[in-house]
Short mmCIF file of C-alpha atoms and ligand atoms in Angstrom, two decimals:
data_model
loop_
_atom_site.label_atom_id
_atom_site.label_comp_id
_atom_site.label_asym_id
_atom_site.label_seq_id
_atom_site.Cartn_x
_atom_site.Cartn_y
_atom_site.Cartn_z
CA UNK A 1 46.61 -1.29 -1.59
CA UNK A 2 46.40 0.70 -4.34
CA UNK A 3 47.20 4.25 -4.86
CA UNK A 4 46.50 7.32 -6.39
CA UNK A 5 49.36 9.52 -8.20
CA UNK A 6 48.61 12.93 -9.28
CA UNK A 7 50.33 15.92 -10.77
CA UNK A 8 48.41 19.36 -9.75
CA UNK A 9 47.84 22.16 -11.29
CA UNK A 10 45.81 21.76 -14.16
CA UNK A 11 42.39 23.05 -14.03
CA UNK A 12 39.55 20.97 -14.31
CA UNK A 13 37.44 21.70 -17.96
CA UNK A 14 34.43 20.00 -19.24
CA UNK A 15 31.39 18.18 -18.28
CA UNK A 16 30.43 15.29 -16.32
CA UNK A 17 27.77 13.00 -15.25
CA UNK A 18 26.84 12.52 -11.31
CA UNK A 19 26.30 8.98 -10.28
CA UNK A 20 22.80 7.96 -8.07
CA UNK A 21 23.46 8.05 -4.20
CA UNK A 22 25.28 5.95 -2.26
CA UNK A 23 23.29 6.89 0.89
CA UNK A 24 19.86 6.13 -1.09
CA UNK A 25 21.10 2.69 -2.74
CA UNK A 26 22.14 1.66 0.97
CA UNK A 27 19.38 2.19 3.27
CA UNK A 28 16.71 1.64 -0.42
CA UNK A 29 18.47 -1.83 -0.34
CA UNK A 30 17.65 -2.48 3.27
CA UNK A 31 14.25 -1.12 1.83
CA UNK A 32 14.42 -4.30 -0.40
CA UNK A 33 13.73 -6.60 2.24
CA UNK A 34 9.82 -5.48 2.90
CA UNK A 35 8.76 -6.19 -0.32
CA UNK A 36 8.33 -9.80 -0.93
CA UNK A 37 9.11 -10.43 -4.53
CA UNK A 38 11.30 -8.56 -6.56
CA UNK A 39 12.18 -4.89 -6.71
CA UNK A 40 14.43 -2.96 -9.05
CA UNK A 41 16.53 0.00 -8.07
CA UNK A 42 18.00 2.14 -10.81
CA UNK A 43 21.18 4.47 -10.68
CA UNK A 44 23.26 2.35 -8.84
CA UNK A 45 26.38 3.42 -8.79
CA UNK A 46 29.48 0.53 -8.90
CA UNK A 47 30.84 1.15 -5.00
CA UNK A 48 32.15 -1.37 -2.59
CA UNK A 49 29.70 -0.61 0.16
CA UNK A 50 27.16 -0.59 -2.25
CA UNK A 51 28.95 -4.82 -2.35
CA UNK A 52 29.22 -5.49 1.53
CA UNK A 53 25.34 -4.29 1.44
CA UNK A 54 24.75 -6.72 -1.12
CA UNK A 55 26.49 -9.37 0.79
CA UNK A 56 24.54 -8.73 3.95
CA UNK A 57 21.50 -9.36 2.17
CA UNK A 58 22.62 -12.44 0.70
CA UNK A 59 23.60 -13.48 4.35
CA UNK A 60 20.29 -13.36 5.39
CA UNK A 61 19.00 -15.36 2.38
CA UNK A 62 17.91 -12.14 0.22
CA UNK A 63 18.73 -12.49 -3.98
CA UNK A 64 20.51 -9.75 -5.76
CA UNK A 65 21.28 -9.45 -9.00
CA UNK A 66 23.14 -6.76 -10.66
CA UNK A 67 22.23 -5.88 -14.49
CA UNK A 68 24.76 -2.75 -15.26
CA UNK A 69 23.06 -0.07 -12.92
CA UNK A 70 20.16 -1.88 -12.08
CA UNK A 71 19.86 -3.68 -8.98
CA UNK A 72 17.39 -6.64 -8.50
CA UNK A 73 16.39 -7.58 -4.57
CA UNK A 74 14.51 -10.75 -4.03
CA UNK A 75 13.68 -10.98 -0.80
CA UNK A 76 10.96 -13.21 -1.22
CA UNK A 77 13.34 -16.19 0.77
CA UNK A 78 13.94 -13.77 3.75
CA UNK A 79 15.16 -17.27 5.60
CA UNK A 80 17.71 -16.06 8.09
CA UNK A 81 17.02 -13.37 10.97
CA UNK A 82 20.73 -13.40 11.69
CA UNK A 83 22.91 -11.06 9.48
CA UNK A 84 26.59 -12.43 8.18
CA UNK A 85 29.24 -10.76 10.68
CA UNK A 86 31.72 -10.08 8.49
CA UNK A 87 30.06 -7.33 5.92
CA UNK A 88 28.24 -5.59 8.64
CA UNK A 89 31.30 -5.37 10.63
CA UNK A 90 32.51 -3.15 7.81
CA UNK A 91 29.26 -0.75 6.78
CA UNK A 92 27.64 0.88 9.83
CA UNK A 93 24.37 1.31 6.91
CA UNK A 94 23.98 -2.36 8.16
CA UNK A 95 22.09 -1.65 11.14
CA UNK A 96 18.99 -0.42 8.50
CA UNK A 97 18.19 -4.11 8.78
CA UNK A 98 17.39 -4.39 11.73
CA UNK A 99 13.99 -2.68 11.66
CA UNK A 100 13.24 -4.25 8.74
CA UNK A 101 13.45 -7.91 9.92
CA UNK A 102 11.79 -7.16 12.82
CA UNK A 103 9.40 -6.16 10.69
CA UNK A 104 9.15 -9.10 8.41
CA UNK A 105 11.12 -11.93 10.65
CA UNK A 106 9.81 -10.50 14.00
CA UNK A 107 13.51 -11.44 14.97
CA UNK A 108 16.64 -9.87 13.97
CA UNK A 109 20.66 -10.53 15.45
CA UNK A 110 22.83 -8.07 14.41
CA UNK A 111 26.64 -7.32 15.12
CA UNK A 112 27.31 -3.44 15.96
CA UNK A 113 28.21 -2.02 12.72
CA UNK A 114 31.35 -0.87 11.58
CA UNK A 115 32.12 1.83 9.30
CA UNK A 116 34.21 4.97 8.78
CA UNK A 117 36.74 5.58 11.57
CA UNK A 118 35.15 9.49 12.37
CA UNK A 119 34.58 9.33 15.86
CA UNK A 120 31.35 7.85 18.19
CA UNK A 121 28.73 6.37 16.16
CA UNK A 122 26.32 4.90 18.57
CA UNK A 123 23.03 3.37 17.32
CA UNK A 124 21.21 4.04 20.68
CA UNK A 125 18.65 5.88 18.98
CA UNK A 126 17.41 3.09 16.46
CA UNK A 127 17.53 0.73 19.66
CA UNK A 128 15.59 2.79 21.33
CA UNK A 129 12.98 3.88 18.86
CA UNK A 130 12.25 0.10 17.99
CA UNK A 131 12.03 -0.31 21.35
CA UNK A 132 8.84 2.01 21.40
CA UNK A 133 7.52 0.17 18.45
CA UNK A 134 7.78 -2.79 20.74
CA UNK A 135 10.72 -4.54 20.25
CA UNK A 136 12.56 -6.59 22.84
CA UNK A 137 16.43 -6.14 22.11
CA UNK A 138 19.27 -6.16 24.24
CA UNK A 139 22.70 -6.02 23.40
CA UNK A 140 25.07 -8.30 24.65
CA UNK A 141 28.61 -9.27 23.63
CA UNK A 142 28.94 -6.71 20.48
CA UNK A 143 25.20 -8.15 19.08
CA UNK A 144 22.07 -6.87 19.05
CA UNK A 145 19.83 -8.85 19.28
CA UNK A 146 15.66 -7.89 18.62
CA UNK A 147 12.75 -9.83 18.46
CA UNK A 148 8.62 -8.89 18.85
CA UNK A 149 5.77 -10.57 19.95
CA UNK A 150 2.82 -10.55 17.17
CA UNK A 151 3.59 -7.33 15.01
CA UNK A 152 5.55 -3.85 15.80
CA UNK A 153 3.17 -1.37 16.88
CA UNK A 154 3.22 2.03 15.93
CA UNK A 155 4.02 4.77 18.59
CA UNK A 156 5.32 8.20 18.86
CA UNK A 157 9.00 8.83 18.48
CA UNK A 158 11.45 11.55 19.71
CA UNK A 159 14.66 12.05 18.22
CA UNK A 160 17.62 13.54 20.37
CA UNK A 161 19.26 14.06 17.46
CA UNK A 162 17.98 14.15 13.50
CA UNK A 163 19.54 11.17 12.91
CA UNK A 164 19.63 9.86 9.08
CA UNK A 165 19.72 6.74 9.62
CA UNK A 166 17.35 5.99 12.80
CA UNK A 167 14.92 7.96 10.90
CA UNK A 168 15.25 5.85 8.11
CA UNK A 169 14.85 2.16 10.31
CA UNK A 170 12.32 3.77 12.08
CA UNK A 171 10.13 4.58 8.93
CA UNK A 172 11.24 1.29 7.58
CA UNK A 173 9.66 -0.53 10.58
CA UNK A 174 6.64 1.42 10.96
CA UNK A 175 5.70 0.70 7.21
CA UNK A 176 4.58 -2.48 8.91
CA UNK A 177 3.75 -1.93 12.11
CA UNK A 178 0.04 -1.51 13.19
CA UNK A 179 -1.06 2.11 13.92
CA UNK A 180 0.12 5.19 13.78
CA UNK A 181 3.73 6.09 14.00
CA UNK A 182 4.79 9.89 14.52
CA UNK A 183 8.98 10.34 14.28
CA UNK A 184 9.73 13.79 15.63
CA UNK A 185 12.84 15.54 15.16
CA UNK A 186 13.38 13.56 11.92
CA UNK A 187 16.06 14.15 9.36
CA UNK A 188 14.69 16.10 6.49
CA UNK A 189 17.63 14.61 4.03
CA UNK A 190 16.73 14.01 0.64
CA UNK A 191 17.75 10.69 1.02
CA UNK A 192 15.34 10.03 3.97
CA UNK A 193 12.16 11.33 1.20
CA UNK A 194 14.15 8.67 -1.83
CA UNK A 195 13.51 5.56 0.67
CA UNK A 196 9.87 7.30 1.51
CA UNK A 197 9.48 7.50 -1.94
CA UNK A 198 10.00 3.98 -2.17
CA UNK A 199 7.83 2.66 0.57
CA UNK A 200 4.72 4.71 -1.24
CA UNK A 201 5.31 3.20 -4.34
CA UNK A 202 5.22 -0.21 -2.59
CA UNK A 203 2.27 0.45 -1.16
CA UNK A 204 3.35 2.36 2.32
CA UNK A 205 1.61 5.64 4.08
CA UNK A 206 3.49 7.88 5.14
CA UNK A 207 3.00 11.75 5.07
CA UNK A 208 5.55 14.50 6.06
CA UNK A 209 8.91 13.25 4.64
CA UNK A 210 11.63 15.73 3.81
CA UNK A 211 10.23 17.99 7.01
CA UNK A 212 10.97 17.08 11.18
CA UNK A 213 7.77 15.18 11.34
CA UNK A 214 6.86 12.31 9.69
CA UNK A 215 3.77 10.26 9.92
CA UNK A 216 3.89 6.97 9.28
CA UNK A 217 0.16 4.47 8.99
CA UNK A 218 1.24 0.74 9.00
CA UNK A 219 0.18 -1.49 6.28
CA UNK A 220 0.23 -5.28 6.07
CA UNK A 221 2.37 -5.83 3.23
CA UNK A 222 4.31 -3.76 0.31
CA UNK A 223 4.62 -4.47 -2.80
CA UNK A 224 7.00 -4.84 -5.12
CA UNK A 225 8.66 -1.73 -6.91
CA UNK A 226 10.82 -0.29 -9.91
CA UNK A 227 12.31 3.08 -8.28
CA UNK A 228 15.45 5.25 -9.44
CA UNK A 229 17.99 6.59 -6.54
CA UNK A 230 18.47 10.28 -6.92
CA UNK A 231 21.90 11.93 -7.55
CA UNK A 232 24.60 11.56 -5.32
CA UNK A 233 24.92 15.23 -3.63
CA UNK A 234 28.25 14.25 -2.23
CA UNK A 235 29.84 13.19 -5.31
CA UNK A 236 28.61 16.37 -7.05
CA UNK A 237 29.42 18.49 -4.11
CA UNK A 238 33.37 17.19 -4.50
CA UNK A 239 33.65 17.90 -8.10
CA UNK A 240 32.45 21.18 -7.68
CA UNK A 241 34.77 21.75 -5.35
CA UNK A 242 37.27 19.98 -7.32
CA UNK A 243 36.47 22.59 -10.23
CA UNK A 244 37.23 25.25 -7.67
CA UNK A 245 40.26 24.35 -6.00
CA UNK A 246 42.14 23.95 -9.88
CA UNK A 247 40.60 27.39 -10.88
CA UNK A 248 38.75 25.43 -13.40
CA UNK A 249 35.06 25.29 -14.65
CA UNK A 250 33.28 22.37 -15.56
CA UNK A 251 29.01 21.64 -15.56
CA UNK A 252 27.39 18.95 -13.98
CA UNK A 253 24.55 16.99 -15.15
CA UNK A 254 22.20 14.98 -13.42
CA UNK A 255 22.10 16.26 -10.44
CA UNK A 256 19.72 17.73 -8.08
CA UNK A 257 20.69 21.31 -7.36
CA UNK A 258 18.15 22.36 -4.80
CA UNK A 259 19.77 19.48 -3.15
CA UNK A 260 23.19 21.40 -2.38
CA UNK A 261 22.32 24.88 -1.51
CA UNK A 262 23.91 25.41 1.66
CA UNK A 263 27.44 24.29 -0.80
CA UNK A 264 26.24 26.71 -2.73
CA UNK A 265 26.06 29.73 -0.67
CA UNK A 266 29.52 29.10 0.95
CA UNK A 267 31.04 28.60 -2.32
CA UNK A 268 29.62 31.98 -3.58
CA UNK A 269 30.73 33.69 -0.63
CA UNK A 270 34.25 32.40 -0.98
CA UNK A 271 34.64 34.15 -4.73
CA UNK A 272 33.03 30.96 -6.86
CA UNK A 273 30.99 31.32 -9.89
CA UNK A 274 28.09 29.25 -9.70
CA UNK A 275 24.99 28.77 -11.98
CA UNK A 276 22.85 26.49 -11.05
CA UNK A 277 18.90 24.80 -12.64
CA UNK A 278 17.18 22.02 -11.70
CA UNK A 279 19.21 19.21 -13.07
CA UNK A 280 22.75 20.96 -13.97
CA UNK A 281 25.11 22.95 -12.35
CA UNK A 282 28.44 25.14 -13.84
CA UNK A 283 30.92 26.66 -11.58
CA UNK A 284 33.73 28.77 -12.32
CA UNK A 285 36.71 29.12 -9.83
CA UNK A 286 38.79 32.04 -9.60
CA UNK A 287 41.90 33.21 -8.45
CA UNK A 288 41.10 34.64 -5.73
CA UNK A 289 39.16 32.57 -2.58
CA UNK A 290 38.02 34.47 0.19
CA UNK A 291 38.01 33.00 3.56
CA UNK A 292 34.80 31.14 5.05
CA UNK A 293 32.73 30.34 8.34
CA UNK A 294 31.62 26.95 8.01
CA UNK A 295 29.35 24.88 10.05
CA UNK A 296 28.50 21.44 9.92
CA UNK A 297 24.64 20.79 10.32
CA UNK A 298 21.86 18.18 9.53
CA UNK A 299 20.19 18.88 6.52
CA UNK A 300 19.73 21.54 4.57
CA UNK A 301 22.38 23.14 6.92
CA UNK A 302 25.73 22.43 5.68
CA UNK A 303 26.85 18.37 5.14
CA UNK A 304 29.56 17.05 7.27
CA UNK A 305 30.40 14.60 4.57
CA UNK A 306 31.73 17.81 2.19
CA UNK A 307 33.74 19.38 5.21
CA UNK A 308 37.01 17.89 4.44
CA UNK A 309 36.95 19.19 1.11
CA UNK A 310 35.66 22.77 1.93
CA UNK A 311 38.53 22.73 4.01
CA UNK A 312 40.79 21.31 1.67
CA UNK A 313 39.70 24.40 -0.20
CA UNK A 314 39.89 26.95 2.38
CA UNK A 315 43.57 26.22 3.08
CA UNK A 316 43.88 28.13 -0.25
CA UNK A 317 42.02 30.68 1.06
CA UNK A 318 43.42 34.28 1.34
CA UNK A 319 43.04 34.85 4.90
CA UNK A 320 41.56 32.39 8.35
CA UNK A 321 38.65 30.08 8.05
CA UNK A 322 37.04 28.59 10.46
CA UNK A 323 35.40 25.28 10.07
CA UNK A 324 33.38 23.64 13.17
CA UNK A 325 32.30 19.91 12.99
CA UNK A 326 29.14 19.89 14.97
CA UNK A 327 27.98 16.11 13.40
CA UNK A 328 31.25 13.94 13.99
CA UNK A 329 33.59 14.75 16.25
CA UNK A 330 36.62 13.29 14.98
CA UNK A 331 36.04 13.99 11.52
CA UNK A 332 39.51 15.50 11.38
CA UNK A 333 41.16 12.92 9.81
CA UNK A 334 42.66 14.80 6.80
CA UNK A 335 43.99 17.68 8.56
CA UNK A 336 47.41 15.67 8.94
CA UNK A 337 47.52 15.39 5.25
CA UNK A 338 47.00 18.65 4.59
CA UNK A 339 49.20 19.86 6.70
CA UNK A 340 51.80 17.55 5.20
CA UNK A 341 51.03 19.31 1.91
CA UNK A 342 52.12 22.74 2.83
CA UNK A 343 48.57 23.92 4.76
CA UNK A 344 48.62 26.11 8.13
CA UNK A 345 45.96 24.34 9.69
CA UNK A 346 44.83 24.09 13.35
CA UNK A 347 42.23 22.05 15.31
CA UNK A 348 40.46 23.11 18.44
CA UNK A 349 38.08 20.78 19.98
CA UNK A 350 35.42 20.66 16.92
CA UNK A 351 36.84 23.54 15.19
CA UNK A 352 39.90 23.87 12.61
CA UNK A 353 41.25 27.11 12.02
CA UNK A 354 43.15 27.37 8.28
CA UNK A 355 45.38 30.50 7.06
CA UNK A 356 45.60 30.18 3.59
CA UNK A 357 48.23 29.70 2.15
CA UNK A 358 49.77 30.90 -1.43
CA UNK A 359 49.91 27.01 -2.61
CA UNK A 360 49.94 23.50 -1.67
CA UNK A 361 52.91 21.48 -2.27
CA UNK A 362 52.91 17.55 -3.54
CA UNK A 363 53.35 15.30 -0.61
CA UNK A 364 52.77 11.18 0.19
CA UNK A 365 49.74 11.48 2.19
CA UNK A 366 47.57 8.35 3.12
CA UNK A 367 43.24 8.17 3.02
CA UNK A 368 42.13 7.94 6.51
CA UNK A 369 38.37 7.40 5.06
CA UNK A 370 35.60 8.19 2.36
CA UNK A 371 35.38 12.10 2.59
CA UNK A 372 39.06 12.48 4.05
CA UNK A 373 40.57 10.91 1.19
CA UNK A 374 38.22 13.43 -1.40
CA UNK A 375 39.63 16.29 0.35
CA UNK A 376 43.08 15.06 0.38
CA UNK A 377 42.71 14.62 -3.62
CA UNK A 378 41.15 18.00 -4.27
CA UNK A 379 44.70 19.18 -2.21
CA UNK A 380 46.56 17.28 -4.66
CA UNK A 381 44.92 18.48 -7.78
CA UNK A 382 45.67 21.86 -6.67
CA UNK A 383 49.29 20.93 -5.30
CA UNK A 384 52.51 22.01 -6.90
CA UNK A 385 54.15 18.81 -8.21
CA UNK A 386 53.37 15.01 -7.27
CA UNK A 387 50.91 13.83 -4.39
CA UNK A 388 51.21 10.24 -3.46
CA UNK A 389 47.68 8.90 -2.07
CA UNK A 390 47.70 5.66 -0.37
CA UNK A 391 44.86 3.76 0.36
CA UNK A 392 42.69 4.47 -2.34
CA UNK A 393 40.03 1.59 -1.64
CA UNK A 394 38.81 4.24 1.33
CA UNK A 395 37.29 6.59 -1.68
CA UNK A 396 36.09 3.40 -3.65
CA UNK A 397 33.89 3.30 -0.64
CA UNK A 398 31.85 6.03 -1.94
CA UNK A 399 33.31 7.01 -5.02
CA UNK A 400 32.50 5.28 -8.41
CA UNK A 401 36.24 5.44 -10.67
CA UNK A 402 36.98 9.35 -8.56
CA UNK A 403 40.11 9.36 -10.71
CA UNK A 404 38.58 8.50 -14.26
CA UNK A 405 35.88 11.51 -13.60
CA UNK A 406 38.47 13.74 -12.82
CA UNK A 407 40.78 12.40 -15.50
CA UNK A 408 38.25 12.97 -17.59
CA UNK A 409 37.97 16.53 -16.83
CA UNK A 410 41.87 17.09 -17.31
CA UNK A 411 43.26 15.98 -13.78
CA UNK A 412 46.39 14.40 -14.49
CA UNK A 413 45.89 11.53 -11.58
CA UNK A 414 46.75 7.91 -12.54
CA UNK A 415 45.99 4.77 -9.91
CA UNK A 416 49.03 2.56 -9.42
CA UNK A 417 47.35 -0.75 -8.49
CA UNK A 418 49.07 -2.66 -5.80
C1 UD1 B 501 24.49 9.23 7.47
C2 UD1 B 501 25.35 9.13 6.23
C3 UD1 B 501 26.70 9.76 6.50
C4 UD1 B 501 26.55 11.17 7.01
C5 UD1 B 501 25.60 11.21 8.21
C6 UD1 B 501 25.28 12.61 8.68
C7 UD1 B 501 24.55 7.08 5.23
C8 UD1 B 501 24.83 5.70 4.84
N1 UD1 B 501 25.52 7.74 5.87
O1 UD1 B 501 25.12 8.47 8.48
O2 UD1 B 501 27.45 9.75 5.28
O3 UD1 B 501 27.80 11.69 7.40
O4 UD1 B 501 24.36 10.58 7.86
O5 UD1 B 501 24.70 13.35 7.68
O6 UD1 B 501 23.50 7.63 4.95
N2 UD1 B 501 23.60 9.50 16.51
C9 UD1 B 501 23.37 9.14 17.82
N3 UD1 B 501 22.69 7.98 18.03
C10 UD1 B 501 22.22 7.21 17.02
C11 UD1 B 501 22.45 7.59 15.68
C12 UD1 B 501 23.16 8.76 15.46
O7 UD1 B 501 23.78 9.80 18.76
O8 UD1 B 501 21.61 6.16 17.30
C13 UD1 B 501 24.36 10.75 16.24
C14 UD1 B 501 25.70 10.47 15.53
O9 UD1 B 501 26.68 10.14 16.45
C15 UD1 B 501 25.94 11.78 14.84
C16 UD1 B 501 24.54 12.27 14.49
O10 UD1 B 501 23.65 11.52 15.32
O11 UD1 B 501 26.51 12.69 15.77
C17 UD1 B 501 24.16 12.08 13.04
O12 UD1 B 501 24.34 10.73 12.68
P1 UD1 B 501 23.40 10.02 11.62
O13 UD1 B 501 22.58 11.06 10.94
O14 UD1 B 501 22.69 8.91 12.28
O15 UD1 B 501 24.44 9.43 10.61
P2 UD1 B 501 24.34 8.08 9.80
O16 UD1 B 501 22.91 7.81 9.47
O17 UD1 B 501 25.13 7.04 10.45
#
């Protein structure tokens, strides 16, 4: 496995480019498989998951062709119903399939999806909002497995939670269903309006994305489509943070700023500079970080996919922050590399409690997964002397070449290939 080697303290300087979303490409790909024919997706950035997507697709049948960031799906051969174990068993963004063949296969088997290791993932609520589009699917043995009668029909939908992904399934599989489909409690993500965005361009109705209700009016086919992911906020939201935690200041381009304002607020409040347009971003850290009250919430609250590294950067903090993890539960996977690295740092249930400390020291410390691994980075940018991080392929998950960016903005961080 390889790893990552970096010597800290030297502030990041310069400007970079932000990559188009991970969570767009994946559940834009699953996307792929309404239109019959082929449709192009721009922006995509050069990820493994981005890979074991492509793989699944190819399992059941589906051509995809990669031209440097462009992305061709054919699904016009949609043969198979029954995705390839393996890749889904690593990418819980698999399960976006599943309304999507019912939609076009009126069948779909499907193992339960891997992913991350950050605590309970069920998928209860995509089961159970296909089910009220009509689906038959039971799950027996680790598979689901789905079929309809005729066509999905649409319904109205309840969320428990404003899940990103059953929102997304659900609006994939009403594109096609007859009637009317309400979703209520829907996730307002931006990524949830990019695959709505697709699904009007190929033809779809739908009305209300980017809010808690979304109204979806079945059609009887899409079309094919050229569309362009938007910017990764997580990426963006990690070198910013990156910028911070080295006391540098870089600008970011192509990015969506209105996209990471709850970042922005708690990075103001902790002492950061931060000016901010449509499209481009510069932030200035300083010497001095005040402490923070953080809380993880669907969007636009605060992302739980940037809470390792706000706490990564509140361990430098001058005085107690208290960070509570209100999407994941066990998303506390880099708080033993942290602490390894010098940080006071204590978790309480879904809370972790840092007193910041006057630096970070160099440590081996190993990625326990996508986000983790970011913060433990960002810890060993700002470390005194040498961090070791194993287990790099964790951040190639959902990072595109992490260390070039930041080598490129003056990180001195080499990976040692295994
Ligand atoms: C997506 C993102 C992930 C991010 C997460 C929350 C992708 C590929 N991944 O994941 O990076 O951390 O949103 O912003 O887009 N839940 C249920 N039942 C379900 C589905 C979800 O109880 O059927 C719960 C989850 O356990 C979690 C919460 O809902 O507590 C949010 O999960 P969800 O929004 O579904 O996350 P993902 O779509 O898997």
């Amino acid at each position: 496995m390889d790893k990552f080697v970096i010597e800290g303290g030297f502030p990041l300087k310069g400007k970079i480019k932000v990559n188009g979303a991970k969570n767009a490409t994946l559940p834009l790909m699953a996307a792929g498989l309404l239109t019959e024919g082929i449709s192009r997706l721009e922006n995509v950035p050069y990820l493994t998951d981005i890979l074991t997507m492509t793989q699944v697709l190819e399992g059941l049948g589906v051509k995809v062709r990669r031209k440097n960031r462009t992305l061709e799906i054919d699904s016009t051969h949609l043969f198979y119903y029954e995705a390839p174990y393996e890749p889904v068993k690593l990418l819980r963004a698999s399960i976006l399939i599943l309304g999507p063949l019912l939609a076009r296969r009126g069948h779909a088997r499907v193992c339960l999806p891997g992913g991350c290791d950050i605590g309970r993932r069920p998928v209860d609520l995509h089961i159970k909002g296909l089910r009220q589009l009509g689906a038959k699917i039971e799950v027996n043995n680790g598979y689901i497995e789905a079929s309809v009668k005729g066509s999905l029909q649409g319904s109205s939908i309840y969320l428990n939670v404003p899940s990103v992904g059953a929102t997304e399934n659900l609006m994939l599989a009403a594109s096609l269903a007859k009637g009317a489909t309400l979703i209520r409690n829907a996730s307002s993500s931006p990524e949830v309006v990019d695959v709505a965005n697709f699904l009007k361009h190929a033809g779809a109705k739908i009305e209300g994305e980017g809010t808690n209700l979304i109204k979806i009016e079945g059609v009887r086919q899409l079309n094919c489509v050229h569309h362009r992911t938007i910017p990764d906020r997580i990426e963006a939201g990690t070198l910013i943070i990156a910028a911070i935690i080295t006391k540098g200041e870089i600008s970011l381009e192509e990015i969506c700023s209105s996209h990471l304002t709850s970042l922005f607020v708690k990075l103001r409040q902790m002492g950061a500079e931060i000016e901010a347009v449509d499209r481009w971003v510069r932030v200035k850290g300083g010497d001095l970080l005040k402490p923070i009250r953080v809380k993880t919430l669907p969007y636009p609250g605060f992302s739980t996919d940037l809470q390792p590294q706000i706490t990564a950067l509140a361990c430098l903090a001058r005085g107690t922050s208290l960070i509570r993890e209100t999407i994941f539960q066990g998303r506390f996977t880099h708080v033993r590399g942290l602490r390894k690295m010098g940080a006071r740092i204590e978790v309480d249930k879904s809370q972790v409690r840092t007193k910041g400390v006057g630096c970070l020291k160099g440590a081996v410390v190993r990625t326990p997964d996508i986000r983790g691994g970011a913060a433990l980075t960002l810890a060993g940018l700002a470390a005194e002397g040498t961090t070791e991080i194993d287990g790099v392929h964790h951040l190639d998950r959902g990072y595109e070449g992490l260390e070039e960016k930041l080598s490129k903005l003056g990180a001195k961080i080499t990976r040692v290939e295994d």
